[in-house]
Short mmCIF file of C-alpha atoms and ligand atoms in Angstrom, two decimals:
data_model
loop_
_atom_site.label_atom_id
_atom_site.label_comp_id
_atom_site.label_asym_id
_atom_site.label_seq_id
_atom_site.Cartn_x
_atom_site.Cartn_y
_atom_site.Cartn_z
CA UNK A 1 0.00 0.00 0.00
CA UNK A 2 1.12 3.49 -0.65
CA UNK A 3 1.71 5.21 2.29
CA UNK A 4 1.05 9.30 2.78
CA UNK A 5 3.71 8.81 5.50
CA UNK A 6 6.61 7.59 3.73
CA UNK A 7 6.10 10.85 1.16
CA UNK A 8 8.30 13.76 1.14
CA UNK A 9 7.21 16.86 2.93
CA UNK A 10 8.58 20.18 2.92
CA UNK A 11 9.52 22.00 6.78
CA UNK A 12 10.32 25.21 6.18
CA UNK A 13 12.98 25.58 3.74
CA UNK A 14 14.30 22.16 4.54
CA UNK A 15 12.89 19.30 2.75
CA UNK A 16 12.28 15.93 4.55
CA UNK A 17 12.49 11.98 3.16
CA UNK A 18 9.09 11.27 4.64
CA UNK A 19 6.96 12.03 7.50
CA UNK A 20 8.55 9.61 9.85
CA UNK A 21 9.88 12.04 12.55
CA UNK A 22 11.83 10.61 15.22
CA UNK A 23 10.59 11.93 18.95
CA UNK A 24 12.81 13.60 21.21
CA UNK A 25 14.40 11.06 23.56
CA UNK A 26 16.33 11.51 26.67
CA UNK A 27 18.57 8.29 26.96
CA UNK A 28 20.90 9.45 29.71
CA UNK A 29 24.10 8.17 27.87
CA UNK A 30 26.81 11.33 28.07
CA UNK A 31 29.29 11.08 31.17
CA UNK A 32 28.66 12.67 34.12
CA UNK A 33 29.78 16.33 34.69
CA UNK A 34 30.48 17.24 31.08
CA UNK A 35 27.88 15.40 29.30
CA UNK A 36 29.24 15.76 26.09
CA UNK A 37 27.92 13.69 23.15
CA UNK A 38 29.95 10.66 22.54
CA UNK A 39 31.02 8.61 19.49
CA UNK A 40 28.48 5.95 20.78
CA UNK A 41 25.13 8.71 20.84
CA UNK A 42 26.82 9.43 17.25
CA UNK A 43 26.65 5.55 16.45
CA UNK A 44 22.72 5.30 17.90
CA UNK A 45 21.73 8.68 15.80
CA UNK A 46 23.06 7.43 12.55
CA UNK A 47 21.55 4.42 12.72
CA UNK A 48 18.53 6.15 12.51
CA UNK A 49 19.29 8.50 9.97
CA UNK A 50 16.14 7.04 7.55
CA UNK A 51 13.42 9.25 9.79
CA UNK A 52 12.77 12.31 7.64
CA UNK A 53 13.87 14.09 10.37
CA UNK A 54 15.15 12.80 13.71
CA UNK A 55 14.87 15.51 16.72
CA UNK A 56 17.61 15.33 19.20
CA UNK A 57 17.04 14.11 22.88
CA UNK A 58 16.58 16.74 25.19
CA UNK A 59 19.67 19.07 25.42
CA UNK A 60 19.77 21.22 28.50
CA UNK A 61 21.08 25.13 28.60
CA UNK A 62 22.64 24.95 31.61
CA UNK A 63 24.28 22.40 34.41
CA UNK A 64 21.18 24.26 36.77
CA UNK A 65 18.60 23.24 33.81
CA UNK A 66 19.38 19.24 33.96
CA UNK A 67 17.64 16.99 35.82
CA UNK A 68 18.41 13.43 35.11
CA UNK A 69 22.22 12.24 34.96
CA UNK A 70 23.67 11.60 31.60
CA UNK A 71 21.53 13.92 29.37
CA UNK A 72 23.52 15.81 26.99
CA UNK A 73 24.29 19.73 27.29
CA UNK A 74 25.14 22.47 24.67
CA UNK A 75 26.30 24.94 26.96
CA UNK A 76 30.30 24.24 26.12
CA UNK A 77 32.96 24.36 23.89
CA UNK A 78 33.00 20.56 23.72
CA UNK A 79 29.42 19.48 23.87
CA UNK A 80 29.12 21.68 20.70
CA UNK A 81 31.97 19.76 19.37
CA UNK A 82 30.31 16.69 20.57
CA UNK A 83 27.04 17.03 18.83
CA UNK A 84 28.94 18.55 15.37
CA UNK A 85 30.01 14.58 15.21
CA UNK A 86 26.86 13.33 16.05
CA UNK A 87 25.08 15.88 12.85
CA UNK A 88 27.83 14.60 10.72
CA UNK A 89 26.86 11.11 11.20
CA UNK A 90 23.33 11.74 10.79
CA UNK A 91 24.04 14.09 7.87
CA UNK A 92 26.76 11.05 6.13
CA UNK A 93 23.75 9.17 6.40
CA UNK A 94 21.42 11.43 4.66
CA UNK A 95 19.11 12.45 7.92
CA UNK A 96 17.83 16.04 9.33
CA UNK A 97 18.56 16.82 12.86
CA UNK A 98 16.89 18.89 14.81
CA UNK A 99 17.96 19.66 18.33
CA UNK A 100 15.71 20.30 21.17
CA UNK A 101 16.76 22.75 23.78
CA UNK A 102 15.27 22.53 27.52
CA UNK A 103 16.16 23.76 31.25
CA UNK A 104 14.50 21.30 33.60
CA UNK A 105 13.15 23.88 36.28
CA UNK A 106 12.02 22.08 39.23
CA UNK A 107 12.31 18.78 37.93
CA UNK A 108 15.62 18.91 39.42
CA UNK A 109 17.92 18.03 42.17
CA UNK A 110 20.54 19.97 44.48
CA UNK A 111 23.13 16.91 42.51
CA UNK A 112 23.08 19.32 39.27
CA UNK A 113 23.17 22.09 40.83
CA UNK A 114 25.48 25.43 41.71
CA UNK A 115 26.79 24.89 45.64
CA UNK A 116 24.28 22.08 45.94
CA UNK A 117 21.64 24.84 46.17
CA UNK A 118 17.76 23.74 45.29
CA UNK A 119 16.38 23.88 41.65
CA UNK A 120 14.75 27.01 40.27
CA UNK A 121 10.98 27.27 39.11
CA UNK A 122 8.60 30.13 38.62
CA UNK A 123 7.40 29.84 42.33
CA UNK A 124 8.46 27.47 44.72
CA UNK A 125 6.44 24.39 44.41
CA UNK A 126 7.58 21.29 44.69
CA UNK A 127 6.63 18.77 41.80
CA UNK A 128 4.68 15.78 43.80
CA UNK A 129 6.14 12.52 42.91
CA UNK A 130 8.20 13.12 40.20
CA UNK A 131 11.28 11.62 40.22
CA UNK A 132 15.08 12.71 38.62
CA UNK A 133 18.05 10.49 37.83
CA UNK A 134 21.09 11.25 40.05
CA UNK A 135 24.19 8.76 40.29
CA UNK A 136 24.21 7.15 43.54
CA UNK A 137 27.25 5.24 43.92
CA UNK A 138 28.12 5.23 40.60
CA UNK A 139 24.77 3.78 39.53
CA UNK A 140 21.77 5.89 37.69
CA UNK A 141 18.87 6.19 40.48
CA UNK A 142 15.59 7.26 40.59
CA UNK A 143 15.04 9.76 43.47
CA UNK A 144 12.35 12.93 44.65
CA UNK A 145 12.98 16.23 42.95
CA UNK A 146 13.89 18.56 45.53
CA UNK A 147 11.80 21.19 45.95
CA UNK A 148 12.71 24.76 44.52
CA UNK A 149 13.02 28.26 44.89
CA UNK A 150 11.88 30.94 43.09
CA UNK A 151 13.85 32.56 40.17
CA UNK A 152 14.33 36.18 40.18
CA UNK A 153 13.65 38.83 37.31
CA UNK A 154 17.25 38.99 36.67
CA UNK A 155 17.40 34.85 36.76
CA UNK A 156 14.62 34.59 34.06
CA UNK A 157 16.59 36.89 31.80
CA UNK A 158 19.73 34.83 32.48
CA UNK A 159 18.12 31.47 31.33
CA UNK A 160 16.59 33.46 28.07
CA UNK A 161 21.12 34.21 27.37
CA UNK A 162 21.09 30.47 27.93
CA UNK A 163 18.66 29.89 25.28
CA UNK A 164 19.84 31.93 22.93
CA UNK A 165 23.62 31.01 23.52
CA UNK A 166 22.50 27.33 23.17
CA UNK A 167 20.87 27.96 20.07
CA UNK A 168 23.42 29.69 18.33
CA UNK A 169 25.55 26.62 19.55
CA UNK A 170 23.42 24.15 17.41
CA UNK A 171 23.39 26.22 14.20
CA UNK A 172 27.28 26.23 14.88
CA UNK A 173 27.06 22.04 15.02
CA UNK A 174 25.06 22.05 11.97
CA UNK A 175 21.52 21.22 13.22
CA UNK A 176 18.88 21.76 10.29
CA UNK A 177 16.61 22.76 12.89
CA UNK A 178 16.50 24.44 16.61
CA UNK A 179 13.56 23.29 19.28
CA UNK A 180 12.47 24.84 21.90
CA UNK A 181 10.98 22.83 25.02
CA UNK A 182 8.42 24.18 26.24
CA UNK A 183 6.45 21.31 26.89
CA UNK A 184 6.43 18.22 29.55
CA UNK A 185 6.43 19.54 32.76
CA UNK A 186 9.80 21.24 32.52
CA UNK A 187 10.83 24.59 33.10
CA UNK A 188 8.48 26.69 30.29
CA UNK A 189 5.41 24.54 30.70
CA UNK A 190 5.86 25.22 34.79
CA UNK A 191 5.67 29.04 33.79
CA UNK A 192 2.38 28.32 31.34
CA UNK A 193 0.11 25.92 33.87
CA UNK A 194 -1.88 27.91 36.70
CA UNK A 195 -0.93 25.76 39.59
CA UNK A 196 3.04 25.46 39.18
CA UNK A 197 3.56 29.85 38.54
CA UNK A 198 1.99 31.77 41.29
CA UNK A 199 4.13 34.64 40.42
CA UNK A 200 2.67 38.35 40.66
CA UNK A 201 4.83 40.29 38.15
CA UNK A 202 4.79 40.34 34.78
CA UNK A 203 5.75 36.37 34.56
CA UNK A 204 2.86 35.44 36.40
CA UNK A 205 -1.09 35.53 36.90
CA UNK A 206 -2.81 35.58 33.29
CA UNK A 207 -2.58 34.01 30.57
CA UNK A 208 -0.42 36.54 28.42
CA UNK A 209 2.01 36.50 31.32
CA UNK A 210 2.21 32.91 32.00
CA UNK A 211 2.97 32.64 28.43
CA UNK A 212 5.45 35.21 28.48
CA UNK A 213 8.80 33.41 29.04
CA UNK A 214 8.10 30.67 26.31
CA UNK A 215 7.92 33.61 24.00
CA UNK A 216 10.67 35.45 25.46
CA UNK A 217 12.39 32.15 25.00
CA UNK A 218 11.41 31.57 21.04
CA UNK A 219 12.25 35.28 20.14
CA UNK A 220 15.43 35.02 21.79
CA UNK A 221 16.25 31.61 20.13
CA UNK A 222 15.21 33.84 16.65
CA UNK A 223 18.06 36.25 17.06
CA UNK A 224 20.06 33.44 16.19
CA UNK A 225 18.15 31.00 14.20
CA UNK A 226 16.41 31.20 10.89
CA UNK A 227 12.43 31.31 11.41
CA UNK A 228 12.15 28.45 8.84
CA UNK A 229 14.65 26.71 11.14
CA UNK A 230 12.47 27.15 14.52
CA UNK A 231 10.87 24.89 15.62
CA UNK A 232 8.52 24.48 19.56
CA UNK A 233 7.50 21.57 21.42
CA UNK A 234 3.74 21.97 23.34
CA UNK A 235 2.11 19.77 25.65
CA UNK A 236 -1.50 20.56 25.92
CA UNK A 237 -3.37 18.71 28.56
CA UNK A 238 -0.28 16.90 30.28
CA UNK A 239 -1.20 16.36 34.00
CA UNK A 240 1.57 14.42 35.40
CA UNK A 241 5.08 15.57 36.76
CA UNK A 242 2.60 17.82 39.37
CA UNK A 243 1.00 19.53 36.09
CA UNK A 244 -2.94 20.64 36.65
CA UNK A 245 -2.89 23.30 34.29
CA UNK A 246 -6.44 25.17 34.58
CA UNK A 247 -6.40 26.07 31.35
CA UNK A 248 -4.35 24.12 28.66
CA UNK A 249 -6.69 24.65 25.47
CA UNK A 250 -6.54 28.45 25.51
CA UNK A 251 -2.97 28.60 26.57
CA UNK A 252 -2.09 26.13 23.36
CA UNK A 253 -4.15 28.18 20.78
CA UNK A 254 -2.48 31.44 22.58
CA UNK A 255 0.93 30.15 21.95
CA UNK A 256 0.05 28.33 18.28
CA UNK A 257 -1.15 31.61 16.90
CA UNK A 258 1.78 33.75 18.84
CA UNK A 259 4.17 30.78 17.10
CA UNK A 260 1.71 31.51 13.44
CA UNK A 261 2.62 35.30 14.17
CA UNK A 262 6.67 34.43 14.16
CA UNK A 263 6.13 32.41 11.54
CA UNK A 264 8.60 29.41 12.56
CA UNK A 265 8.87 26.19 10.99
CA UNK A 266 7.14 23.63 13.11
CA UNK A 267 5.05 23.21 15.71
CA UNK A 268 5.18 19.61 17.88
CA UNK A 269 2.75 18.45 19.61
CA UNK A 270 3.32 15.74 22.63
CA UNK A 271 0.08 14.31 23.27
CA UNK A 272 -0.62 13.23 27.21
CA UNK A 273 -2.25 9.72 26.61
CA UNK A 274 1.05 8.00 26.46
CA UNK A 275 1.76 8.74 30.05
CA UNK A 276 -2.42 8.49 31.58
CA UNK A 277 -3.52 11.57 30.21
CA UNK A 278 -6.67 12.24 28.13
CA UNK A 279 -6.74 11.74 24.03
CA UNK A 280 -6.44 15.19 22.52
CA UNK A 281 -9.41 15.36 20.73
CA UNK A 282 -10.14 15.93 16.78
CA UNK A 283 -11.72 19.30 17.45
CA UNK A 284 -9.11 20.73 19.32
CA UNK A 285 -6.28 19.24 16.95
CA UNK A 286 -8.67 21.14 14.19
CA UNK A 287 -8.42 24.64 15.74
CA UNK A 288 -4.59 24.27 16.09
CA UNK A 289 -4.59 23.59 12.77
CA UNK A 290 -6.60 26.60 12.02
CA UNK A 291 -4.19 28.84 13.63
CA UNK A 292 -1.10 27.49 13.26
CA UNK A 293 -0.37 27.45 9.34
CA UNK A 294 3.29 25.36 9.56
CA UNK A 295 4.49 22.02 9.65
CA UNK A 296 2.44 20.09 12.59
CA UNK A 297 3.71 17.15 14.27
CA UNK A 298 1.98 14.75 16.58
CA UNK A 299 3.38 12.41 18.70
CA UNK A 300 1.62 9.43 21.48
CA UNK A 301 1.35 5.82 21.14
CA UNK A 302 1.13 6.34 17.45
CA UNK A 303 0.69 2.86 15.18
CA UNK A 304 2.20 3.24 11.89
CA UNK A 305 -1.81 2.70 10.80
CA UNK A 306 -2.77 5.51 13.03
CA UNK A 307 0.03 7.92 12.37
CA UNK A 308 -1.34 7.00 8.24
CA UNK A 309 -4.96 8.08 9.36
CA UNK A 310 -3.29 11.43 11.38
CA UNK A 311 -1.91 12.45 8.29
CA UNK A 312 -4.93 11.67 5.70
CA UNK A 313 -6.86 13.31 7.94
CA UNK A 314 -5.33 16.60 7.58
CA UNK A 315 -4.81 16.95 10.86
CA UNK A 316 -1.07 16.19 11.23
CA UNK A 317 1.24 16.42 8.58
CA UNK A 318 3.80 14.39 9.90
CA UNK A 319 4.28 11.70 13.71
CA UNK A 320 6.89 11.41 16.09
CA UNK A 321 7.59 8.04 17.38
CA UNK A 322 9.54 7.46 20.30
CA UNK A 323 9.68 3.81 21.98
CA UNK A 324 8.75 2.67 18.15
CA UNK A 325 12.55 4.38 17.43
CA UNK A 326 14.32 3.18 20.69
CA UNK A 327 13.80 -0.51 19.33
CA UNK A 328 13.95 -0.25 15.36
CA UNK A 329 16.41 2.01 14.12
CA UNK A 330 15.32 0.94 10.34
CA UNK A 331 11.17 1.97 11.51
CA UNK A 332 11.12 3.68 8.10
CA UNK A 333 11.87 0.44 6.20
CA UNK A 334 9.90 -2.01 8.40
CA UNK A 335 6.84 0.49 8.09
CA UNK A 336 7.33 -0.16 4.27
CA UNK A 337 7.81 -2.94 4.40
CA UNK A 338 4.42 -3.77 7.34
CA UNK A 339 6.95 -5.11 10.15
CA UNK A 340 7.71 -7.01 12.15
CA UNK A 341 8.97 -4.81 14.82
CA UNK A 342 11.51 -4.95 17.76
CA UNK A 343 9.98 -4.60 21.26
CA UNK A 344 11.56 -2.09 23.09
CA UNK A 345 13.31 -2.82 26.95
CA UNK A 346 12.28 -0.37 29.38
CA UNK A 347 14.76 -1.81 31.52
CA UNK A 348 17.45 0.13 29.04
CA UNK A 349 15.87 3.44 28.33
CA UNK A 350 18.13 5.63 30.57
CA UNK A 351 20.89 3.21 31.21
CA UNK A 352 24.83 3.47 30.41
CA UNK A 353 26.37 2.10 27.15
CA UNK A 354 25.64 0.34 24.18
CA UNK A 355 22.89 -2.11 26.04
CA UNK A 356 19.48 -1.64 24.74
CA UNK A 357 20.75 1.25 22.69
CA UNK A 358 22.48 0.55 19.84
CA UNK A 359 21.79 -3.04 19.71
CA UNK A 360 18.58 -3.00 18.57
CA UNK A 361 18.91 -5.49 15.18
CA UNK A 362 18.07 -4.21 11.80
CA UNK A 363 15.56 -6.00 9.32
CA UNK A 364 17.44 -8.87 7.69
CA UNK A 365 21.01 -8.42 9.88
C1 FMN B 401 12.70 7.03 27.17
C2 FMN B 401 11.93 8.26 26.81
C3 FMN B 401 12.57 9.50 26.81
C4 FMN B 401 11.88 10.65 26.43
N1 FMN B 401 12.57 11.85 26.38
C5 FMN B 401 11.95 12.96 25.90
C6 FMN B 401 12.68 14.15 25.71
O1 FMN B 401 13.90 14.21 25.92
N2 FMN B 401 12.01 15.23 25.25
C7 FMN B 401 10.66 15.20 24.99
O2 FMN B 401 10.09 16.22 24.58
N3 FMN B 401 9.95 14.06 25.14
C8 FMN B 401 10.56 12.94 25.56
N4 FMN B 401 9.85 11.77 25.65
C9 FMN B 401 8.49 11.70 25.10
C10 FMN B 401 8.52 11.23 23.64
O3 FMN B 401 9.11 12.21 22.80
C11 FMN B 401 7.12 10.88 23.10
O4 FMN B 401 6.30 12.03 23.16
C12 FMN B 401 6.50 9.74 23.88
O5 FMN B 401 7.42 8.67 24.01
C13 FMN B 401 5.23 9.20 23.23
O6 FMN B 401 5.53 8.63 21.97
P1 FMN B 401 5.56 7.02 21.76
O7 FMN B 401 4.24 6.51 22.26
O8 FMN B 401 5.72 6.87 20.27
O9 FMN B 401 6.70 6.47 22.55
C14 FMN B 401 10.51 10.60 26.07
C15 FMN B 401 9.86 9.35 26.10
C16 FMN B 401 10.55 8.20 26.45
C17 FMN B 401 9.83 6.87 26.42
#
């Protein structure tokens, strides 16, 4: 069967293979303090190189913006250098990288940060039950986020620097495309929901301000960055990580049309079902559509069937897999070709080495 999904589409300037997009994946596998991209991320990127465009795990700003041990940075000298080898691979192979900037906020622990002081957030609210990844005697562990403080004016404008240094970073290592965060529970969806910013100045209370650092953020990022290159990731409706946003539809068509207005590349979408939350439903995926007129991209326990239906529905014009991309590095081909396809190990997701990484077999290997 012919398949709208394997077909070419065009993201900005920039065209893509097919509409196979591979979702942002933190996999914990840079060395702890330096986190700088390794020959072996390199290794598990190209081998993945078929998605029409494969977006970067998580990159953090700043040592203060990381949360879980292992995740890459592009804050220095030598993660830059790092992930110029890991875009070379990808690029050898034919792929599009995109790489997706975030700062952790409160999902954070005293481990990562300055003089062992507590995390920063909009307002000092711990996030109930969620859990970072420290090294505990020289093992990854699961353990509380601590609970943080509030960042100052003069903080908030220090993390928009980070942004926009980080940014310019990635153009420098030859990413086809820049991400902002701004979605998951981390730092720039704690400054959107209602019940994580109880700030009073201009960062806080409505809507426009709550959205206010996300677009601070994104114009900052565009200083640096081509518009056709930008691209945002948005999690409407997510309600774990201590997430109870009052009011996630009208914050998400706020920031779609804001992101219309700017005119960047892409918007992403992460939808909340994979992790308990509600399905995003056709009539609110409609009016994003309506006011957001560049590339969309869905992601959430998408089949290849369903991610086909997405995109003939008009709705989507291209999916994100994630777990689907841990465990088949060839998904492209093995969609064409109707499977079969690997299972992936939980057990390995945010382990050290090559384990449940870059192991995964290929179709006939
Ligand atoms: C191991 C793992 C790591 C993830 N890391 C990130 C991340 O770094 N950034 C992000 O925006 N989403 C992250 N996600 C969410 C995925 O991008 C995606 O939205 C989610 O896995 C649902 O897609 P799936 O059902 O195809 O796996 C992660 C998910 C998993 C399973």
């Amino acid at each position: 069967m012919d398949l709208k999904l394997l077909t070419p589409l065009k993201v900005g300037e920039t065209k893509l293979a097919n509409r196979v997009v591979m979702a942002p994946l933190t996999r914990c596998r840079t060395a702890e303090p330096d986190n700088v991209p390794t020959e072996l991320n390199a290794e598990y990127y190209a081998q993945r190189a078929t998605a029409g465009l494969i977006i970067s795990e998580a990159t953090q700003i700043s040592r203060s913006g990381q949360g879980y041990a292992g995740s890459a940075g592009i804050y220095t000298d030598a993660q830059e250098a790092g992930w110029k080898k890991v875009v070379d691979a990808v690029h050898a192979k034919g792929g599009k990288m995109s790489a997706q900037l975030w700062h952790v906020g409160r999902m954070s622990h005293s481990y990562f940060q300055p003089d062992g002081k507590a995390p920063v957030a909009p307002s000092a609210i711990a996030a109930e039950g969620a859990k970072c990844n420290i090294i505990v005697d020289g093992q990854h562990k699961f353990v509380p986020c601590d609970t943080p403080r509030e960042l100052s004016v003069g903080e908030i404008g220090q993390i928009v620097d980070q942004y926009r240094n980080s940014a310019a970073r990635a153009v420098r290592a030859g990413f086809d495309f820049v991400e902002e965060h701004a979605a998951n529970g981390y730092l720039l969806q704690q400054f959107q929901a209602t019940n994580t910013n109880k700030r009073t100045d201009r960062y806080g209370g409505s809507l426009v301000n709550r959205a206010r650092l996300t677009l601070e953020v994104l114009d900052a990022m565009l200083e640096v960055v081509d518009r056709e290159k930008l691209g945002v990731r948005i999690s409407p409706y997510f309600n774990i990580n201590g997430i109870a946003d009052a009011e996630p539809e009208q914050m998400a068509l706020y920031l779609a049309d804001e992101f219309h207005k700017r005119g960047i590349a892409y918007l992403s979408i992460a939808e909340p079902s994979w992790v308990g939350g509600i399905e995003l439903t056709d009539t609110f995926k409609r009016k994003i559509r309506e006011t957001f007129s560049g590339t969309l991209i869905y992601a959430g326990e998408y089949t290849p069937e369903k991610a086909e239906a997405a995109i003939q529905s008009g709705l989507a014009d291209a999916i994100a897999f994630g777990r689907l991309f841990i465990a088949n590095p060839d998904l492209v081909e093995r969609i064409r070709q109707n499977g079969p396809y690997n299972v992936p190990d939980r057990a390995t997701f945010y382990t050290e080495g090559s384990r449940g990484y870059t192991d995964y077999p290929f179709l006939n290997v």
